[in-house]
Tab-separated table of C-alpha atoms in Angstrom:
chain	number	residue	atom	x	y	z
A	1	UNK	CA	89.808	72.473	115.611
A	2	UNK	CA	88.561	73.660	112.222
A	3	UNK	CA	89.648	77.276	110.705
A	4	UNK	CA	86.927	79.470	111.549
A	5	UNK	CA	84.306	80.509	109.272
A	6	UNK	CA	82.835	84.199	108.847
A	7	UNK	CA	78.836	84.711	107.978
A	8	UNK	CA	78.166	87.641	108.104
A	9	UNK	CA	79.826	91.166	109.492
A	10	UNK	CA	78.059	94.376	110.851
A	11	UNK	CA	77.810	96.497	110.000
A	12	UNK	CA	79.780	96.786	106.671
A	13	UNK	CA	80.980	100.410	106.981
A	14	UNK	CA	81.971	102.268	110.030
A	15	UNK	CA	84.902	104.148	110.933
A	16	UNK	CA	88.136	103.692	113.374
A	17	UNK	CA	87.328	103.080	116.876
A	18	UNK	CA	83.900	101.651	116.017
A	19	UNK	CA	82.940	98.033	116.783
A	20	UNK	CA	82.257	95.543	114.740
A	21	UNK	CA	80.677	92.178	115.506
A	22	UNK	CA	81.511	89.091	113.237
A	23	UNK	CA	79.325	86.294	113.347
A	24	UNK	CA	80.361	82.942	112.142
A	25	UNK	CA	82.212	79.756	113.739
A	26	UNK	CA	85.255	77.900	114.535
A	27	UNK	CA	86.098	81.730	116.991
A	28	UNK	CA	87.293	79.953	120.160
A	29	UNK	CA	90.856	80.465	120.211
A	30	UNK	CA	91.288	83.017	117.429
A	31	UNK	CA	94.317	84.316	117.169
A	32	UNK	CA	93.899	87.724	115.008
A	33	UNK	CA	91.536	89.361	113.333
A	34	UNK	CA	92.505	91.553	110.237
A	35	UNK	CA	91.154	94.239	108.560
A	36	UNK	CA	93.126	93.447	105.381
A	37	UNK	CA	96.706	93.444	106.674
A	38	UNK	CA	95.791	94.938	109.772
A	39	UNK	CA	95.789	93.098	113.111
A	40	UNK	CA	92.772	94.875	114.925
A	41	UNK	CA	91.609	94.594	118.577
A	42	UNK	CA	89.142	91.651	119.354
A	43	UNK	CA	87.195	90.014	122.289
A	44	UNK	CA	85.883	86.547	121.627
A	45	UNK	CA	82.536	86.398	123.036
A	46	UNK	CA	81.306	83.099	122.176
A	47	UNK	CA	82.605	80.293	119.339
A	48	UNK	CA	79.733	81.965	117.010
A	49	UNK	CA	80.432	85.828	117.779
A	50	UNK	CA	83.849	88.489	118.033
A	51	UNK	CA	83.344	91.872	118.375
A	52	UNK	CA	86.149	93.785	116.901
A	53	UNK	CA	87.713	97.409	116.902
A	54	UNK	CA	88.438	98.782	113.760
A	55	UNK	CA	92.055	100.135	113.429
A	56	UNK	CA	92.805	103.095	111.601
A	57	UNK	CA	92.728	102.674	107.688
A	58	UNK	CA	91.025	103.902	104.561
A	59	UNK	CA	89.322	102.043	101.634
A	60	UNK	CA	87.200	98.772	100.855
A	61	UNK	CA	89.004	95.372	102.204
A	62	UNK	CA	88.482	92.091	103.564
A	63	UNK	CA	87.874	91.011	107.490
A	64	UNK	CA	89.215	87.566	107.948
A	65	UNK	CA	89.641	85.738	111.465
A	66	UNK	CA	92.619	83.195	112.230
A	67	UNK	CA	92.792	80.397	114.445
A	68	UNK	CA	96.116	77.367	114.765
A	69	UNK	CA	94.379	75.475	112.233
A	70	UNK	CA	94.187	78.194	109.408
A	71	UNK	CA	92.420	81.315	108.426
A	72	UNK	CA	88.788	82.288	107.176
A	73	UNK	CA	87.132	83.405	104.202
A	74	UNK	CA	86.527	87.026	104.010
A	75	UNK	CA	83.991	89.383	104.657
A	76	UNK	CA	84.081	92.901	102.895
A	77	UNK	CA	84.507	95.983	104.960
A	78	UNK	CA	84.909	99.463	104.149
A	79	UNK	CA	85.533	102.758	106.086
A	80	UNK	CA	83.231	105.639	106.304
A	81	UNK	CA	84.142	108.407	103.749
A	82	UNK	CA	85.153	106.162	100.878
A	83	UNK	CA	84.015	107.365	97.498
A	84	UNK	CA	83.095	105.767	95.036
A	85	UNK	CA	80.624	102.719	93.926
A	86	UNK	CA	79.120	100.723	96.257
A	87	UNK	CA	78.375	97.448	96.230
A	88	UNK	CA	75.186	95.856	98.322
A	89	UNK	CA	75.314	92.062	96.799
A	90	UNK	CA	77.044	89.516	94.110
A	91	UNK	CA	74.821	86.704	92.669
A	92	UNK	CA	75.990	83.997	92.807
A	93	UNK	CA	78.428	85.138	95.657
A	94	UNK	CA	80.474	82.162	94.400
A	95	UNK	CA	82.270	80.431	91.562
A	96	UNK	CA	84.405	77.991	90.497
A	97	UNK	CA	88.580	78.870	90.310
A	98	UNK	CA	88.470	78.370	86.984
A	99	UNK	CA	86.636	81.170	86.670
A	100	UNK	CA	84.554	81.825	83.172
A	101	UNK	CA	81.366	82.093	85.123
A	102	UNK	CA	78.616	84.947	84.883
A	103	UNK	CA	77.335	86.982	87.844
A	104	UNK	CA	75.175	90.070	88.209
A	105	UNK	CA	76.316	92.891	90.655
A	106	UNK	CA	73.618	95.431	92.673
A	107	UNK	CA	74.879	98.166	94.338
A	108	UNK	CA	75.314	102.231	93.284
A	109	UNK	CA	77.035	105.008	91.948
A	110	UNK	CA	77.780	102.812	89.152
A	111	UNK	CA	78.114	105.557	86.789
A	112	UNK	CA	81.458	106.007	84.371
A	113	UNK	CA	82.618	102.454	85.231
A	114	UNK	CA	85.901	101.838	84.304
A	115	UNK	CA	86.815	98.450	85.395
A	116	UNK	CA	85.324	95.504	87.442
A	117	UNK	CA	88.152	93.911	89.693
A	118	UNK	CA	87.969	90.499	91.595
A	119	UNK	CA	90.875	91.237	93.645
A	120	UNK	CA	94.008	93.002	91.767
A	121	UNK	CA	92.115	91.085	88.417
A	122	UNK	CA	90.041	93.166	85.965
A	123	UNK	CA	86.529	90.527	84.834
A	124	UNK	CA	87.057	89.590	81.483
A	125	UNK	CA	83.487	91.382	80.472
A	126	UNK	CA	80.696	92.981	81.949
A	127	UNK	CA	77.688	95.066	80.815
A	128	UNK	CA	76.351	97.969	83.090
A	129	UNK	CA	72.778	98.034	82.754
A	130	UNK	CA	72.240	101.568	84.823
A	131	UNK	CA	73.531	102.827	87.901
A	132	UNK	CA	72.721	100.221	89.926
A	133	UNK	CA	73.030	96.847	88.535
A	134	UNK	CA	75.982	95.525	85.953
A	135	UNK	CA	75.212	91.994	84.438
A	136	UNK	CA	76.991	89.490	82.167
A	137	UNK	CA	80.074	89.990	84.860
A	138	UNK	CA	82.405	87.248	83.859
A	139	UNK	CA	84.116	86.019	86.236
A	140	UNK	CA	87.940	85.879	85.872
A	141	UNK	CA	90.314	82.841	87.188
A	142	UNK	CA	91.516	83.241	90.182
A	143	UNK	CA	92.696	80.678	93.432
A	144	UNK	CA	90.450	79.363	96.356
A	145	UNK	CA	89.769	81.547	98.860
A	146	UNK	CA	88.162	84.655	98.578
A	147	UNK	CA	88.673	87.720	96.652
A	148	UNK	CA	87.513	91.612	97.407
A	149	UNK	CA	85.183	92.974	94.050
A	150	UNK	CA	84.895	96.183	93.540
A	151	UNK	CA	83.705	98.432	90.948
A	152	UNK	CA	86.442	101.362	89.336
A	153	UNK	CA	85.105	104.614	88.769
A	154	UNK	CA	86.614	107.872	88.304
A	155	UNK	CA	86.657	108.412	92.356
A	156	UNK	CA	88.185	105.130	92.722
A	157	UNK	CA	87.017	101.803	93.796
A	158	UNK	CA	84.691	102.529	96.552
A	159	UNK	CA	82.762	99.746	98.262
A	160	UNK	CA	83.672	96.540	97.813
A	161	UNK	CA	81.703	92.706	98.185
A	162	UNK	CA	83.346	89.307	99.253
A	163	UNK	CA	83.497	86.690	96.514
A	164	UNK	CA	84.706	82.679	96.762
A	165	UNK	CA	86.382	80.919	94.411
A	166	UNK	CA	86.146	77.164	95.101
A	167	UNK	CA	87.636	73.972	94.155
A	168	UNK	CA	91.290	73.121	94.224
A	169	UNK	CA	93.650	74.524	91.395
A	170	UNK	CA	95.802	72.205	89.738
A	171	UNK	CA	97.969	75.105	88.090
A	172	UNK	CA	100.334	78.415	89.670
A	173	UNK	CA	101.597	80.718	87.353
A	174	UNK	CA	104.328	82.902	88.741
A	175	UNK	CA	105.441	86.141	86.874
A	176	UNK	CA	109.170	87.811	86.603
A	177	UNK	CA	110.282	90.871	85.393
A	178	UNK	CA	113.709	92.402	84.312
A	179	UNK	CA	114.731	94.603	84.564
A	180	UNK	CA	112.876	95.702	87.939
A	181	UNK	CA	112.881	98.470	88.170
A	182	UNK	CA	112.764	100.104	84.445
A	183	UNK	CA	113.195	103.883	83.514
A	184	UNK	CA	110.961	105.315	81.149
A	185	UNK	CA	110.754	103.833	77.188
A	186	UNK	CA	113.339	100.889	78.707
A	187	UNK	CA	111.766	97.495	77.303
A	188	UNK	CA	111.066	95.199	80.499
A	189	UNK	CA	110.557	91.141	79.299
A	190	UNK	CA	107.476	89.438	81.649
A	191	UNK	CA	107.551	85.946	82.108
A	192	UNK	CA	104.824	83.460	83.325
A	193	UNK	CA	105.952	80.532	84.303
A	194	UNK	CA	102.804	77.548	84.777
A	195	UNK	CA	103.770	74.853	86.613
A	196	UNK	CA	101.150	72.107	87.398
A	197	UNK	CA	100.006	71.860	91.647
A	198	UNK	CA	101.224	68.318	92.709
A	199	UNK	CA	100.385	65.376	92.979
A	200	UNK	CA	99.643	66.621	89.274
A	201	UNK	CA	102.235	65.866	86.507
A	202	UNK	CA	102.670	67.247	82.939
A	203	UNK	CA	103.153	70.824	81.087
A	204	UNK	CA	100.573	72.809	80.882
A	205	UNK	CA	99.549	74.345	77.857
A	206	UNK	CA	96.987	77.007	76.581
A	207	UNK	CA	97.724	81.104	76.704
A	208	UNK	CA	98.724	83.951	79.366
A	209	UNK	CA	96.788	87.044	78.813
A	210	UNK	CA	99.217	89.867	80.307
A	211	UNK	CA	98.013	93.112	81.671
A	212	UNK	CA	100.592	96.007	82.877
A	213	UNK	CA	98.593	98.205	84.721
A	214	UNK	CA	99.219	101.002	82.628
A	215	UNK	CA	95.976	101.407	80.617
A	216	UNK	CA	97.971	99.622	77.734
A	217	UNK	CA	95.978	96.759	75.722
A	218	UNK	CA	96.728	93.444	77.097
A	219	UNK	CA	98.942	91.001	75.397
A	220	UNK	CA	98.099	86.755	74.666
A	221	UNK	CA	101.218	84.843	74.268
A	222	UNK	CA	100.527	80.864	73.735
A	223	UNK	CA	102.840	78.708	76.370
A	224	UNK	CA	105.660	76.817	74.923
A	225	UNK	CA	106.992	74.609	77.877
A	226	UNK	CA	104.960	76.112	80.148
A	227	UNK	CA	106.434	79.806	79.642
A	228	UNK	CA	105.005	82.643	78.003
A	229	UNK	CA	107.586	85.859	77.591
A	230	UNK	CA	106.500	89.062	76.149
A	231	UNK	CA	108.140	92.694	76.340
A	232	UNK	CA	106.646	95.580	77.188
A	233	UNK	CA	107.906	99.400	77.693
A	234	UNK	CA	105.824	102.228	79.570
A	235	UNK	CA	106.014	105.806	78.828
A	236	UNK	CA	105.100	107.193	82.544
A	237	UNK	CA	105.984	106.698	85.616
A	238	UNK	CA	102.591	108.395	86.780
A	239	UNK	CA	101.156	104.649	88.448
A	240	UNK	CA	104.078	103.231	89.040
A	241	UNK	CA	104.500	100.705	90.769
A	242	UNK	CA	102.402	98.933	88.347
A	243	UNK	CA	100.474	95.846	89.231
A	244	UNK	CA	101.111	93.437	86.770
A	245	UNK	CA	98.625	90.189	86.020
A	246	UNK	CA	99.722	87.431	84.148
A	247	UNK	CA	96.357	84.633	83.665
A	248	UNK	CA	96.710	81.630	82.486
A	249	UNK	CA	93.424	79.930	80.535
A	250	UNK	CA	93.835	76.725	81.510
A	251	UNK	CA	93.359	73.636	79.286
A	252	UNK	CA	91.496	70.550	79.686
A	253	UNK	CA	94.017	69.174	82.376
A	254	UNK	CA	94.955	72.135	83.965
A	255	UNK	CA	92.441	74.729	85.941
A	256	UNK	CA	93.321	78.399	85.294
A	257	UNK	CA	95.103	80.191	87.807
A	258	UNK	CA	96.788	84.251	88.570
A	259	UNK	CA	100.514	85.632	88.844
A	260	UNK	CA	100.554	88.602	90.039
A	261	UNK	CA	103.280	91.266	90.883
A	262	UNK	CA	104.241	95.100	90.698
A	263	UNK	CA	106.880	96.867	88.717
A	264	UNK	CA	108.394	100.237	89.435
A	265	UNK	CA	109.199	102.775	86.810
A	266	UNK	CA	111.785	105.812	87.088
A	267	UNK	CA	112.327	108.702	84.976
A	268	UNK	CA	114.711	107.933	81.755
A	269	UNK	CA	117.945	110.400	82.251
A	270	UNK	CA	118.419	112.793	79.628
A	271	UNK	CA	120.998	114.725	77.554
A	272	UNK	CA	120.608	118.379	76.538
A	273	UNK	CA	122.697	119.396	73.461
A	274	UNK	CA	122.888	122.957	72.635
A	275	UNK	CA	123.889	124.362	69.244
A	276	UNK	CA	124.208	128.203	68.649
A	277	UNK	CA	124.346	129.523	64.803
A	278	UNK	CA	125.938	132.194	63.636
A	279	UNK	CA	129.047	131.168	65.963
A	280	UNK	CA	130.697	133.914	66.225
A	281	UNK	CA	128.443	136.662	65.541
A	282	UNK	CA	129.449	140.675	66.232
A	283	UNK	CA	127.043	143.147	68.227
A	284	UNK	CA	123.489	143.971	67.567
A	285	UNK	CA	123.236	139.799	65.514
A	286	UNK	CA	120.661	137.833	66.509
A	287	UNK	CA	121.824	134.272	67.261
A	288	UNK	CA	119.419	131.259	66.988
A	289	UNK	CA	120.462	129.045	70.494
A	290	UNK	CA	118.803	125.018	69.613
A	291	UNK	CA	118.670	123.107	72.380
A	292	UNK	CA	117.939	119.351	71.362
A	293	UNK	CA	116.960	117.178	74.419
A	294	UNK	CA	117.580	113.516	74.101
A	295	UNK	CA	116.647	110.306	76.475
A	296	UNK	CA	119.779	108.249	77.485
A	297	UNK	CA	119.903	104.854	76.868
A	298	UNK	CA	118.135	102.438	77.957
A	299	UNK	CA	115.452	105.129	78.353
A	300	UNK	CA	113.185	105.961	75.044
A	301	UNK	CA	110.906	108.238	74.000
A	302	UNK	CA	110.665	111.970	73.282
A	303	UNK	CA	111.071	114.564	76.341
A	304	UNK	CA	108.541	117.257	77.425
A	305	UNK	CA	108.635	120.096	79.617
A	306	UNK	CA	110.551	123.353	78.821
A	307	UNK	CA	114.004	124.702	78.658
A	308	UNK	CA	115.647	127.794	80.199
A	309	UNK	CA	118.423	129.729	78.338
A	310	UNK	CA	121.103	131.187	80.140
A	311	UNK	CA	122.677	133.489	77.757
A	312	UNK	CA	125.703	134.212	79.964
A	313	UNK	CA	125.642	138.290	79.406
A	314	UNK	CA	123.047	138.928	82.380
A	315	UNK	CA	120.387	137.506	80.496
A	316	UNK	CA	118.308	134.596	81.002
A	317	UNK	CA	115.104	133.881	79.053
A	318	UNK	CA	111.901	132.797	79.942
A	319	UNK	CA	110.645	128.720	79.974
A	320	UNK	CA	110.511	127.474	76.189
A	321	UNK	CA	108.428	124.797	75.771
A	322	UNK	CA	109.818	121.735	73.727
A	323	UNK	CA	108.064	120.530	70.649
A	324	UNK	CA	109.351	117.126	69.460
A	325	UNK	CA	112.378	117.063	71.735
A	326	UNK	CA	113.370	120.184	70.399
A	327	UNK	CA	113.416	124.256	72.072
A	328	UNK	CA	114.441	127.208	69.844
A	329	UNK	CA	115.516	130.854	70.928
A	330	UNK	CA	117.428	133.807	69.283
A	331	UNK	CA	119.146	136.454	71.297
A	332	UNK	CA	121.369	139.715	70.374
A	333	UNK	CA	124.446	140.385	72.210
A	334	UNK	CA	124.558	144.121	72.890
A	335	UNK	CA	128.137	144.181	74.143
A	336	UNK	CA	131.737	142.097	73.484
A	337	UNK	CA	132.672	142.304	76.943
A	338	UNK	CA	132.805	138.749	78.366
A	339	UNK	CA	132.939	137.726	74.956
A	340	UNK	CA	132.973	134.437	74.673
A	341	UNK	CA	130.187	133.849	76.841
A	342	UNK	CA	129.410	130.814	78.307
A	343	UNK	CA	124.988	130.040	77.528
A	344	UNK	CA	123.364	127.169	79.508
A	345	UNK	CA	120.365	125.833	78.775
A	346	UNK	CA	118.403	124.216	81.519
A	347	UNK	CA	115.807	121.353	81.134
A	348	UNK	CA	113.896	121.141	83.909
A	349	UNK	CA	112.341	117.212	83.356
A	350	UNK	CA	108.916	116.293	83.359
A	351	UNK	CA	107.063	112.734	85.309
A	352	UNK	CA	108.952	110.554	82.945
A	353	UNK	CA	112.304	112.314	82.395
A	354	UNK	CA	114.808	113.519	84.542
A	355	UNK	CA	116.517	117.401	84.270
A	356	UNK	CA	119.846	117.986	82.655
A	357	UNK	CA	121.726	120.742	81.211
A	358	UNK	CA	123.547	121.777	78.227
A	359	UNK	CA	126.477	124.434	77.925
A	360	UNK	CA	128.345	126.149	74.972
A	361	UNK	CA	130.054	128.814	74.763
């Protein structure tokens, strides 16, 4: 019994509860059929045809069919409602794993593109010609099988198109990362690690190109042993988890190939240190309150947000925005009773910094 193959799917976008028939072969004795990672309801009808429920879900995926002897390719699917570009056909549909390849993409809405993915992997270049065709797509490397392409805009990645790498890889890069999860401004070291697929023997050499997922520029380390390290810190935890790519070149006796993997980022802890000057001061003085907030080790970077003063005689001041870390405010004690007063000041955090407070007196 072969693993089933899928031709064609229809229709392409419909919404939970709707039917969906799936033409191909190899369906006699399937054992699931996904949408993505979702195991959907199914009736075989013949070893050419399965007519399948969608499940509940959102977004642009792939429809794949398993039987005992292995899985399909995919066919792209995507629910009703999604925004975004939409893609109606890939030429060629089909590349090498290698990658390095050119294909044009027709479809719409391709307007403010922002990235063209093959899977969780951004092409290495591409040209939109107008809203409805990009050329010069180069094809990244990637591993048989086949990968979901879609095409970023600001409302997301809308439609999506099957694509199939062939021919066997003789590389796998896998990717590490530590500390996992970071905090804020924390330096995180990425390694790739190529190994070579066996029966094949050697080290492979060449580059890793590493991308973070933050928007940050991506980094080429050359392999030494088959390892490329490089460190990287991020400044938000807006994203997170990141998906992290690490891709490997190749060389002339290895084929390229993908690590992939996410990282998680947490707000850096802070300090708040508050200074008052003059200390003491007599009724009717103003007094200039400083409160200096400070990430904590092994968090970096400066703080944002705003600070509340508590001045401890029944008065409490209004949010003061930090500039550079930094939040100033002067106050004039009208009375000595309660004298010495205890002030606060209160920083409330921001996405990449957590809230802490500093008291004098």
């Amino acid at each position: 019994m072969p693993a089933p193959t899928i031709s064609v799917v229809s229709p392409t976008r419909a919404s939970a509860g709707n039917t969906v028939a799936i033409t191909g072969s190899g369906f006699t004795g399937a054992t699931a059929v996904k949408f993505g990672s979702t195991n959907a309801a199914f009736t075989v009808v013949s070893d050419v045809r399965i007519n399948a429920t969608v499940p509940a879900g959102s977004g642009t995926l792939l429809i794949t069919v398993d039987n005992p002897s292995g899985t399909s390719n995919g066919k792209a699917f995507t629910y009703s409602g999604t925004p975004g570009a939409r893609i109606s056909a890939i030429s060629p549909a089909s590349g090498p794993s290698s990658g390095g390849n050119v294909v044009t993409i027709v479809g719409s809405g391709f307007t403010g593109v922002t990235a063209v993915k093959f899977g969780n992997v951004n092409a290495t270049s591409y040209n939109v010609v107008g809203p409805t065709v990009i050329n010069n797509v180069v094809v990244p490397p990637g591993v048989p099988g086949t990968a979901l392409v879609t095409v970023v805009t600001a409302a997301g990645p809308g439609g999506g198109y099957a694509y199939d790498y062939v021919g066997a890889p003789t590389s796998t890069t896998t990717l590490t990362d530590v500390p996992d999860p970071s905090v804020v401004g924390e330096s995180v070291t990425f390694t790739a690690t190529v190994a070579p697929v066996p029966p094949n023997v050697g080290t492979p050499t060449g580059t890793v190109t590493f991308n973070f997922g933050d928007g940050s520029p991506s980094v080429v380390v050359p392999l030494s042993g088959g390892v490329a390290s490089t460190t990287h810190a991020y400044s938000t935890t807006s994203g997170s988890p990141f998906t992290v790519t690490a891709v490997y070149s190749g060389d002339s006796n290895f084929s390229a190939s993908v690590g992939s993997g996410t990282h998680a980022v947490n707000a850096a802890a802070t300090s708040t240190a508050l200074v008052d000057s003059p200390d003491p001061s007599v009724v009717g003085q103003s007094v200039s309150f400083t409160a200096t907030v400070s990430a904590v080790s092994p968090g970096s970077g400066t703080p944002t947000g705003s600070v509340v003063f508590d001045f401890g005689d029944g008065n409490v001041s209004a949010a003061v925005p930090l500039s550079g870390g930094v939040a100033n405010i002067s106050h004039t004690y009208t009375t000595t009773s309660g004298s010495p007063f205890t002030v606060t000041a209160t920083y409330g955090g921001s996405a990449g910094f957590s809230g802490s407070v500093g008291t004098g007196t």
